[in-house]
Coordinates of C-alpha atoms in Angstrom, one line a residue:
M1 CA 105.1 -58.3 262.7
T2 CA 107.2 -56.2 263.3
E3 CA 107.5 -52.4 261.5
T4 CA 110.6 -52.9 260.0
S5 CA 109.4 -56.2 258.4
A6 CA 106.0 -54.7 257.5
G7 CA 108.0 -51.7 255.9
R8 CA 110.1 -54.2 253.6
S9 CA 106.7 -55.6 252.6
G10 CA 105.3 -52.4 251.2
F11 CA 102.4 -51.9 253.6
P12 CA 101.9 -49.7 256.6
P13 CA 101.6 -51.5 259.8
A14 CA 98.1 -51.1 260.4
Y15 CA 97.6 -53.2 257.1
L16 CA 98.9 -56.1 258.4
D17 CA 98.6 -56.4 262.2
R18 CA 94.4 -55.7 262.1
V19 CA 92.6 -59.3 261.7
G20 CA 89.0 -57.8 262.0
S21 CA 86.6 -58.7 259.8
S22 CA 85.1 -55.3 259.8
F23 CA 86.6 -52.9 256.5
T24 CA 84.5 -49.8 258.5
D25 CA 86.9 -50.6 261.5
F26 CA 89.6 -50.7 259.6
L27 CA 89.2 -47.6 258.0
G28 CA 88.1 -45.9 261.2
T29 CA 91.9 -46.9 262.1
T30 CA 93.8 -46.1 259.0
A31 CA 91.8 -43.4 257.3
P32 CA 88.9 -42.3 259.5
D33 CA 88.4 -39.1 257.2
L34 CA 87.0 -41.0 254.6
L35 CA 84.3 -42.3 256.8
P36 CA 80.9 -40.3 256.1
G37 CA 80.1 -39.8 259.7
R38 CA 83.8 -38.5 260.7
R39 CA 83.6 -35.4 258.3
T40 CA 82.6 -31.7 259.7
V41 CA 79.3 -30.6 258.9
P42 CA 78.1 -27.1 259.1
T43 CA 76.4 -25.7 262.5
M44 CA 73.6 -24.6 260.0
S45 CA 70.9 -26.8 258.3
V46 CA 71.6 -27.7 254.8
A47 CA 69.0 -29.9 254.0
D48 CA 67.7 -27.9 251.1
L49 CA 71.5 -27.7 249.5
A50 CA 71.6 -31.2 248.8
P51 CA 69.3 -33.6 246.7
H52 CA 67.4 -36.1 248.6
A53 CA 65.9 -39.3 247.6
T54 CA 62.5 -40.6 248.0
T55 CA 60.4 -43.3 247.9
I56 CA 61.4 -47.1 248.6
V57 CA 59.1 -49.7 249.4
A58 CA 59.6 -53.4 250.4
A59 CA 57.1 -56.3 250.3
T60 CA 57.6 -60.2 251.0
F61 CA 56.2 -63.2 248.8
D62 CA 56.2 -66.7 248.8
G63 CA 60.0 -67.3 248.7
G64 CA 61.5 -64.2 249.0
V65 CA 61.4 -60.2 249.4
L66 CA 61.1 -57.8 246.8
M67 CA 62.0 -54.0 247.1
G68 CA 61.4 -51.2 244.4
G69 CA 62.0 -47.4 244.4
D70 CA 60.8 -44.3 242.0
R71 CA 63.4 -42.2 240.0
R72 CA 63.2 -39.0 241.6
A73 CA 65.5 -36.8 243.7
T74 CA 64.5 -33.3 245.0
M75 CA 66.3 -30.4 245.9
G76 CA 63.9 -27.7 248.2
N77 CA 61.3 -27.9 245.5
L78 CA 63.5 -28.3 242.4
I79 CA 63.8 -31.7 240.6
S80 CA 67.4 -32.5 240.5
S81 CA 67.0 -35.8 239.2
R82 CA 64.7 -37.9 237.3
D83 CA 66.2 -40.7 236.8
I84 CA 68.6 -41.4 240.1
E85 CA 68.7 -45.0 240.9
K86 CA 68.0 -45.7 244.9
V87 CA 68.0 -49.5 245.4
Y88 CA 71.2 -51.6 244.7
A89 CA 72.1 -55.0 245.8
A90 CA 74.0 -55.0 248.9
D91 CA 75.5 -58.7 248.3
S92 CA 74.1 -61.7 246.6
W93 CA 71.3 -62.6 249.2
S94 CA 70.4 -58.9 250.3
V95 CA 69.1 -55.6 248.8
I96 CA 69.3 -51.9 250.3
G97 CA 67.2 -48.9 249.7
I98 CA 68.4 -45.2 250.1
A99 CA 66.0 -42.4 251.3
G100 CA 67.6 -38.9 252.4
A101 CA 70.6 -37.2 251.4
A102 CA 71.4 -38.7 248.1
G103 CA 75.1 -38.4 247.9
I104 CA 76.0 -39.4 251.5
A105 CA 73.3 -42.3 251.0
I106 CA 75.1 -43.7 247.7
E107 CA 78.3 -43.3 249.7
M108 CA 77.1 -45.4 252.4
V109 CA 75.9 -48.0 250.1
R110 CA 78.9 -48.5 248.6
L111 CA 81.1 -48.6 251.9
Y112 CA 78.5 -51.3 253.2
Q113 CA 78.8 -53.4 250.0
V114 CA 82.7 -53.3 250.7
E115 CA 82.0 -54.1 254.4
L116 CA 79.8 -57.1 253.4
E117 CA 82.6 -58.6 250.7
H118 CA 85.3 -58.0 253.4
Y119 CA 83.5 -59.8 255.6
E120 CA 83.0 -62.5 253.5
K121 CA 86.6 -62.6 252.4
I122 CA 88.1 -62.5 255.7
E123 CA 86.0 -65.1 257.6
G124 CA 85.0 -67.2 254.6
M125 CA 81.4 -67.0 254.8
T126 CA 78.8 -65.1 254.5
M127 CA 77.5 -62.8 257.1
S128 CA 73.8 -63.5 258.7
L129 CA 70.9 -61.6 257.7
D130 CA 70.6 -60.0 261.2
G131 CA 74.3 -59.4 261.5
K132 CA 73.8 -57.4 258.0
A133 CA 71.3 -55.5 259.3
N134 CA 72.9 -54.4 262.6
R135 CA 76.1 -53.2 260.6
L136 CA 74.3 -51.1 258.6
A137 CA 72.3 -50.0 261.7
A138 CA 75.9 -49.1 263.0
M139 CA 76.8 -47.3 260.0
I140 CA 73.7 -45.2 260.3
R141 CA 74.7 -44.3 263.5
G142 CA 77.9 -42.9 262.9
N143 CA 76.2 -40.3 260.4
L144 CA 74.0 -39.0 263.2
G145 CA 75.8 -35.7 263.4
A146 CA 75.1 -35.1 259.7
A147 CA 71.5 -36.2 260.2
M148 CA 71.0 -33.3 262.8
Q149 CA 72.2 -30.8 260.2
G150 CA 69.6 -32.1 257.6
L151 CA 71.8 -35.0 256.0
A152 CA 69.9 -37.6 257.0
V153 CA 70.3 -41.1 255.7
V154 CA 67.2 -43.4 256.6
P155 CA 67.6 -46.7 254.3
L156 CA 65.3 -49.9 253.9
F157 CA 67.0 -53.0 253.9
A158 CA 65.8 -56.7 253.0
G159 CA 67.1 -60.0 252.2
Y160 CA 66.9 -63.6 252.1
D161 CA 67.5 -65.4 255.0
L162 CA 69.8 -68.5 254.4
D163 CA 69.1 -69.7 258.4
A164 CA 65.4 -69.5 258.0
A165 CA 63.9 -72.1 260.1
E166 CA 61.4 -74.8 258.1
G167 CA 58.2 -73.2 257.4
V168 CA 59.1 -69.7 258.3
S169 CA 59.2 -67.0 255.4
P170 CA 63.0 -66.5 254.5
G171 CA 62.1 -62.8 253.2
R172 CA 62.8 -60.3 255.9
I173 CA 62.7 -56.6 255.8
F174 CA 64.5 -54.2 258.1
S175 CA 63.5 -50.4 258.6
Y176 CA 65.7 -47.9 261.0
D177 CA 65.7 -44.4 262.3
V178 CA 68.1 -41.8 261.8
T179 CA 70.0 -42.6 265.3
G180 CA 70.6 -46.3 263.8
G181 CA 67.4 -47.8 265.7
N182 CA 67.1 -51.2 263.8
Y183 CA 63.2 -52.7 263.5
E184 CA 62.2 -55.7 261.7
E185 CA 59.0 -55.2 259.6
R186 CA 56.1 -57.9 259.0
G187 CA 55.1 -58.2 255.5
Y188 CA 55.8 -54.8 253.9
A189 CA 57.4 -51.5 254.9
S190 CA 58.0 -47.9 253.2
V191 CA 60.4 -45.2 253.8
G192 CA 61.1 -41.5 252.3
S193 CA 58.6 -38.8 251.5
G194 CA 56.3 -40.8 250.1
S195 CA 56.4 -43.6 252.3
L196 CA 52.7 -42.7 254.1
F197 CA 50.9 -43.2 250.6
A198 CA 53.0 -46.0 249.8
R199 CA 52.2 -48.2 253.2
N200 CA 48.4 -47.2 253.1
S201 CA 48.5 -48.7 249.3
L202 CA 50.3 -51.5 250.4
K203 CA 48.3 -52.2 253.3
K204 CA 45.5 -52.8 250.9
T205 CA 46.7 -54.6 248.5
W206 CA 49.2 -56.8 250.3
R207 CA 48.4 -60.5 251.8
P208 CA 50.6 -63.4 253.0
G209 CA 51.5 -65.8 250.4
L210 CA 51.7 -63.6 247.2
S211 CA 53.5 -64.9 244.3
A212 CA 56.4 -63.2 243.2
D213 CA 54.4 -61.9 240.0
A214 CA 51.6 -60.5 242.6
A215 CA 53.9 -59.1 244.9
T216 CA 55.5 -57.1 242.0
R217 CA 52.2 -55.4 240.9
T218 CA 51.5 -54.8 244.4
L219 CA 55.0 -52.9 244.8
V220 CA 54.6 -50.9 241.6
E221 CA 51.2 -50.0 242.9
A222 CA 52.3 -48.4 246.1
L223 CA 54.8 -46.4 244.3
Y224 CA 52.3 -45.0 241.7
D225 CA 50.0 -44.2 244.7
A226 CA 52.8 -42.4 246.5
A227 CA 53.7 -40.3 243.4
D228 CA 50.0 -39.4 243.2
D229 CA 50.1 -37.5 246.3
D230 CA 53.8 -37.1 246.8
S231 CA 55.6 -34.3 244.8
A232 CA 58.9 -35.5 245.6
T233 CA 58.0 -39.1 244.4
G234 CA 58.3 -39.7 240.6
G235 CA 55.8 -41.8 239.0
P236 CA 56.2 -43.7 235.5
D237 CA 57.9 -41.4 233.1
T238 CA 56.4 -42.8 229.9
V239 CA 58.1 -39.8 227.9
R240 CA 61.6 -40.5 229.2
R241 CA 60.7 -44.5 229.6
L242 CA 61.7 -43.8 233.4
Y243 CA 59.9 -46.6 235.8
P244 CA 60.6 -47.7 239.0
I245 CA 63.8 -50.1 240.1
V246 CA 62.8 -53.7 241.6
Y247 CA 65.1 -56.3 243.0
R248 CA 63.8 -59.5 243.7
V249 CA 65.4 -61.7 246.2
D250 CA 64.9 -65.3 246.7
A251 CA 66.4 -68.9 246.6
E252 CA 68.3 -67.8 243.3
G253 CA 69.7 -64.9 244.9
A254 CA 68.9 -60.4 244.9
V255 CA 68.2 -60.1 240.9
R256 CA 67.2 -56.7 239.3
L257 CA 63.9 -57.0 237.1
P258 CA 64.1 -55.9 233.4
D259 CA 62.9 -52.4 232.7
D260 CA 60.7 -53.8 230.3
E261 CA 59.2 -56.3 233.0
V262 CA 58.3 -53.4 235.2
A263 CA 57.5 -50.7 232.2
A264 CA 54.8 -53.2 231.2
I265 CA 53.6 -53.6 235.1
A266 CA 53.4 -49.8 235.4
T267 CA 51.8 -49.2 232.0
T268 CA 49.2 -51.6 232.6
I269 CA 48.2 -49.8 236.3
V270 CA 48.1 -46.4 234.4
A271 CA 45.7 -47.9 232.0
E272 CA 43.5 -49.5 234.6
R273 CA 43.5 -46.1 236.3
S274 CA 42.6 -44.3 233.5
A275 CA 39.7 -46.6 232.2
A276 CA 38.3 -46.1 235.9
D277 CA 38.5 -42.2 235.9
G278 CA 36.7 -42.4 232.7
Q279 CA 34.1 -44.2 233.6
G280 CA 33.6 -41.9 236.6

């Protein structure tokens, strides 16, 4: 199509000539300043000047995968938010959890959601789970400049593999580093400042073949253990009724668990810990 005919259609030529399925590539050509990784970053570290999100955990169960996150964001030694959401549905079959610079991370999640939806509309099919994981790695790599100035984004990605072979668990988890390195995890994973404590908890309580309910309790308990030792991770807040956000992804798709269900699990864990301490 020529520029003249394109002009008559009301769209610039770039909107009509490109046939690729990557929305990020399209944005890089038409409006590169809108990409997080293309913006000018300061020459000094600004890590303490922006809210940071922690902690995210994920675990597989018999038939899918779960991901959960606490609700606290910090800015240096201050609590900048008590009710931030860190886990999102990436599409109908996958979820993403954010750790790191909260503002950039949320913007990256929104761009990633559009990226997957754009691919599906252009190609007429859902991207494979490996393809989704690789696309996210490329977006993280594009943020490397900001990461070097303290504005790192290190998400956790999980999903239900529609192409999983028979007898292979369809729930899969992928972790990343600030350079865009992509690593598939086995069974469970965690990221964020409380990830060490959460992983140690998961190591003791997770096992292959867990039911969805048992794996949910394992996930919430790992976040509780992380909050017990990491000041940047928020524990269950019974006064404000703030509890972890948990998503389940299985053959029915990605679903956020009701707050009342997660609250009941967290309350049970707190009561059991309190009783154990009293007996001591």
